[in-house]
Amino acid sequence: MRIFWQSFVDASVNAPYMALLSEYLNNIAAAGTTIHVEGISPPDREFGRLAELRCAVQAIDNGIAAEESGFDAFVMGHFQDPGLYELRSALDIPVIGTGEATLLAASQLGRRLGLVTLDPVFEIWHYEQAERYGIGDRIVHVTGLGCKPEDFARAFAGDQAAHARMIEDFVACAQPLIERGADVVIPAGVLPGLLIGREHGLKIGHAPVVNCAAVALKSAEMWVQLRQLNGTEPSRGPSFKRASAQARSDFRALLARKGS
């Protein structure tokens, strides 16, 4: 099984993180599964809707190329899931959104969910996500760490003191979510998800902390296996009607013109 993982960070600027993410995903993957982690340049560096759209367009193009190259699944390794539905309509292979998979999995662990996101600008986005996935009334609150991807660099480069400080910051940020009634805490981003990945059984009070990176990967493996087992795929009715070959060609031609 070969899985394409689309990150929204720059592979060169955040090389320690990308290397650690690739190592982590391949280490926890099932036997015979390999994960290719791809970055975006320029990355999602000016947080907001326009940057999310730009990166989503590039991710969709990469997804089409990944399917053509024989990958078995595509993971949108960016919690906000921009372009997820469009990509799912464009591909035959399973398309997994990290945010969608994590929110739905977390809803099986508790009734009320609290999210810790990278930056406050994403707070409204996560509320919209939860509404789109049908669990809007399960979100008690979303709070922002106020971090940039580079803030994690020292922790991912092996600085144990930096790692400990970021864990402390995360726990302090999440504690008010528990006080507001959250049963489960979700790091709403692969960066903080990977940060807590080595914290086995991490809880804040009674609330388990869900590792979104692990959930997204295991969801991808599951959907590839189910597709192989009995041909399960998304509805090709109005929700995810399969994009025609012409539509995909037109989309890729647009990007080719922009890049020339």
mmCIF file of C-alpha atoms in Angstrom, residues 110-248:
data_model
loop_
_atom_site.group_PDB
_atom_site.id
_atom_site.type_symbol
_atom_site.label_atom_id
_atom_site.label_comp_id
_atom_site.label_asym_id
_atom_site.label_seq_id
_atom_site.Cartn_x
_atom_site.Cartn_y
_atom_site.Cartn_z
ATOM 1 C CA GLY A 110 -16.732 11.600 23.953
ATOM 2 C CA ARG A 111 -19.793 13.748 23.380
ATOM 3 C CA ARG A 112 -18.187 17.178 23.670
ATOM 4 C CA LEU A 113 -15.078 18.130 21.748
ATOM 5 C CA GLY A 114 -12.552 20.907 22.340
ATOM 6 C CA LEU A 115 -10.041 21.956 19.680
ATOM 7 C CA VAL A 116 -6.610 23.559 20.048
ATOM 8 C CA THR A 117 -5.615 25.112 16.742
ATOM 9 C CA LEU A 118 -2.370 26.730 15.606
ATOM 10 C CA ASP A 119 -3.665 30.256 15.271
ATOM 11 C CA PRO A 120 -6.877 32.079 16.273
ATOM 12 C CA VAL A 121 -7.579 32.835 12.592
ATOM 13 C CA PHE A 122 -8.537 29.172 12.175
ATOM 14 C CA GLU A 123 -11.088 29.129 14.988
ATOM 15 C CA ILE A 124 -14.068 30.033 12.784
ATOM 16 C CA TRP A 125 -12.834 27.632 10.116
ATOM 17 C CA HIS A 126 -13.017 24.720 12.583
ATOM 18 C CA TYR A 127 -16.546 25.607 13.632
ATOM 19 C CA GLU A 128 -17.502 25.610 9.957
ATOM 20 C CA GLN A 129 -15.754 22.262 9.502
ATOM 21 C CA ALA A 130 -17.692 20.672 12.330
ATOM 22 C CA GLU A 131 -20.964 21.965 10.910
ATOM 23 C CA ARG A 132 -20.041 20.594 7.463
ATOM 24 C CA TYR A 133 -19.355 17.170 8.972
ATOM 25 C CA GLY A 134 -22.610 17.158 10.929
ATOM 26 C CA ILE A 135 -21.206 17.552 14.454
ATOM 27 C CA GLY A 136 -21.337 21.302 14.940
ATOM 28 C CA ASP A 137 -23.275 20.989 18.202
ATOM 29 C CA ARG A 138 -20.552 18.749 19.673
ATOM 30 C CA ILE A 139 -17.849 21.478 19.671
ATOM 31 C CA VAL A 140 -17.669 23.244 23.034
ATOM 32 C CA HIS A 141 -14.893 25.646 22.080
ATOM 33 C CA VAL A 142 -11.924 26.241 19.783
ATOM 34 C CA THR A 143 -8.829 28.026 21.048
ATOM 35 C CA GLY A 144 -5.642 29.094 19.266
ATOM 36 C CA LEU A 145 -2.068 28.463 20.337
ATOM 37 C CA GLY A 146 -0.883 31.470 18.361
ATOM 38 C CA CYS A 147 1.980 29.508 16.781
ATOM 39 C CA LYS A 148 3.709 29.508 13.426
ATOM 40 C CA PRO A 149 5.134 26.293 11.934
ATOM 41 C CA GLU A 150 8.680 27.502 12.634
ATOM 42 C CA ASP A 151 7.883 27.700 16.352
ATOM 43 C CA PHE A 152 7.985 23.894 16.414
ATOM 44 C CA ALA A 153 11.369 23.687 14.668
ATOM 45 C CA ARG A 154 13.542 23.355 17.777
ATOM 46 C CA ALA A 155 11.292 20.716 19.319
ATOM 47 C CA PHE A 156 11.265 18.677 16.112
ATOM 48 C CA ALA A 157 15.043 19.087 15.758
ATOM 49 C CA GLY A 158 15.497 17.179 19.025
ATOM 50 C CA ASP A 159 15.609 19.984 21.615
ATOM 51 C CA GLN A 160 13.997 18.221 24.588
ATOM 52 C CA ALA A 161 13.581 21.423 26.579
ATOM 53 C CA ALA A 162 11.780 23.081 23.653
ATOM 54 C CA HIS A 163 9.564 20.020 23.286
ATOM 55 C CA ALA A 164 8.685 20.086 26.997
ATOM 56 C CA ARG A 165 7.856 23.808 26.832
ATOM 57 C CA MET A 166 5.528 23.303 23.880
ATOM 58 C CA ILE A 167 3.762 20.435 25.620
ATOM 59 C CA GLU A 168 3.298 22.663 28.682
ATOM 60 C CA ASP A 169 1.928 25.442 26.468
ATOM 61 C CA PHE A 170 -0.457 23.018 24.781
ATOM 62 C CA VAL A 171 -1.763 21.653 28.092
ATOM 63 C CA ALA A 172 -2.215 25.174 29.492
ATOM 64 C CA CYS A 173 -4.072 26.214 26.347
ATOM 65 C CA ALA A 174 -6.312 23.143 26.471
ATOM 66 C CA GLN A 175 -7.151 23.276 30.183
ATOM 67 C CA PRO A 176 -9.941 25.881 29.760
ATOM 68 C CA LEU A 177 -11.579 23.541 27.226
ATOM 69 C CA ILE A 178 -11.994 20.943 29.965
ATOM 70 C CA GLU A 179 -13.441 23.578 32.263
ATOM 71 C CA ARG A 180 -15.971 24.389 29.524
ATOM 72 C CA GLY A 181 -17.051 20.759 29.385
ATOM 73 C CA ALA A 182 -14.897 19.096 26.723
ATOM 74 C CA ASP A 183 -14.693 15.304 26.944
ATOM 75 C CA VAL A 184 -11.993 15.048 24.261
ATOM 76 C CA VAL A 185 -9.176 17.405 23.251
ATOM 77 C CA ILE A 186 -8.127 17.585 19.597
ATOM 78 C CA PRO A 187 -4.890 19.220 18.432
ATOM 79 C CA ALA A 188 -6.358 20.770 15.269
ATOM 80 C CA GLY A 189 -3.212 20.539 13.178
ATOM 81 C CA VAL A 190 -0.638 17.931 12.201
ATOM 82 C CA LEU A 191 2.140 20.062 13.738
ATOM 83 C CA PRO A 192 0.700 19.890 17.285
ATOM 84 C CA GLY A 193 -0.562 16.371 16.543
ATOM 85 C CA LEU A 194 2.958 15.177 15.849
ATOM 86 C CA LEU A 195 4.218 17.075 18.893
ATOM 87 C CA ILE A 196 1.991 15.028 21.212
ATOM 88 C CA GLY A 197 2.560 11.824 19.226
ATOM 89 C CA ARG A 198 5.280 10.609 21.594
ATOM 90 C CA GLU A 199 3.128 11.357 24.679
ATOM 91 C CA HIS A 200 1.579 7.913 25.161
ATOM 92 C CA GLY A 201 -1.883 8.022 26.750
ATOM 93 C CA LEU A 202 -1.863 11.802 27.102
ATOM 94 C CA LYS A 203 -4.912 13.141 28.928
ATOM 95 C CA ILE A 204 -5.842 16.543 30.271
ATOM 96 C CA GLY A 205 -7.949 15.792 33.300
ATOM 97 C CA HIS A 206 -10.395 13.131 32.122
ATOM 98 C CA ALA A 207 -10.106 14.113 28.455
ATOM 99 C CA PRO A 208 -7.991 12.037 26.056
ATOM 100 C CA VAL A 209 -5.898 13.974 23.518
ATOM 101 C CA VAL A 210 -6.353 12.643 19.994
ATOM 102 C CA ASN A 211 -3.342 12.385 17.679
ATOM 103 C CA CYS A 212 -4.707 13.574 14.337
ATOM 104 C CA ALA A 213 -1.662 12.377 12.365
ATOM 105 C CA ALA A 214 -2.138 8.791 13.524
ATOM 106 C CA VAL A 215 -5.902 8.934 12.988
ATOM 107 C CA ALA A 216 -5.539 10.211 9.417
ATOM 108 C CA LEU A 217 -3.002 7.536 8.484
ATOM 109 C CA LYS A 218 -4.983 4.687 9.990
ATOM 110 C CA SER A 219 -8.140 5.975 8.296
ATOM 111 C CA ALA A 220 -6.326 5.899 4.962
ATOM 112 C CA GLU A 221 -5.184 2.335 5.540
ATOM 113 C CA MET A 222 -8.706 1.310 6.506
ATOM 114 C CA TRP A 223 -10.368 2.816 3.436
ATOM 115 C CA VAL A 224 -7.803 1.285 1.085
ATOM 116 C CA GLN A 225 -8.469 -2.105 2.668
ATOM 117 C CA LEU A 226 -12.251 -1.674 2.473
ATOM 118 C CA ARG A 227 -11.988 -0.656 -1.163
ATOM 119 C CA GLN A 228 -9.917 -3.755 -1.881
ATOM 120 C CA LEU A 229 -12.239 -5.955 0.182
ATOM 121 C CA ASN A 230 -15.614 -5.006 -1.246
ATOM 122 C CA GLY A 231 -15.223 -2.062 -3.596
ATOM 123 C CA THR A 232 -16.477 0.585 -1.163
ATOM 124 C CA GLU A 233 -16.085 4.112 -2.507
ATOM 125 C CA PRO A 234 -17.744 7.518 -2.024
ATOM 126 C CA SER A 235 -21.210 8.195 -3.343
ATOM 127 C CA ARG A 236 -21.012 9.323 -6.941
ATOM 128 C CA GLY A 237 -24.336 11.096 -6.676
ATOM 129 C CA PRO A 238 -24.550 14.842 -6.013
ATOM 130 C CA SER A 239 -22.141 14.805 -3.047
ATOM 131 C CA PHE A 240 -19.023 13.624 -4.887
ATOM 132 C CA LYS A 241 -20.002 13.226 -8.519
ATOM 133 C CA ARG A 242 -16.944 11.993 -10.407
ATOM 134 C CA ALA A 243 -15.230 14.804 -12.267
ATOM 135 C CA SER A 244 -14.937 14.066 -15.971
ATOM 136 C CA ALA A 245 -11.615 13.569 -17.725
ATOM 137 C CA GLN A 246 -12.208 16.919 -19.426
ATOM 138 C CA ALA A 247 -12.764 18.677 -16.095
ATOM 139 C CA ARG A 248 -9.553 17.243 -14.691
#
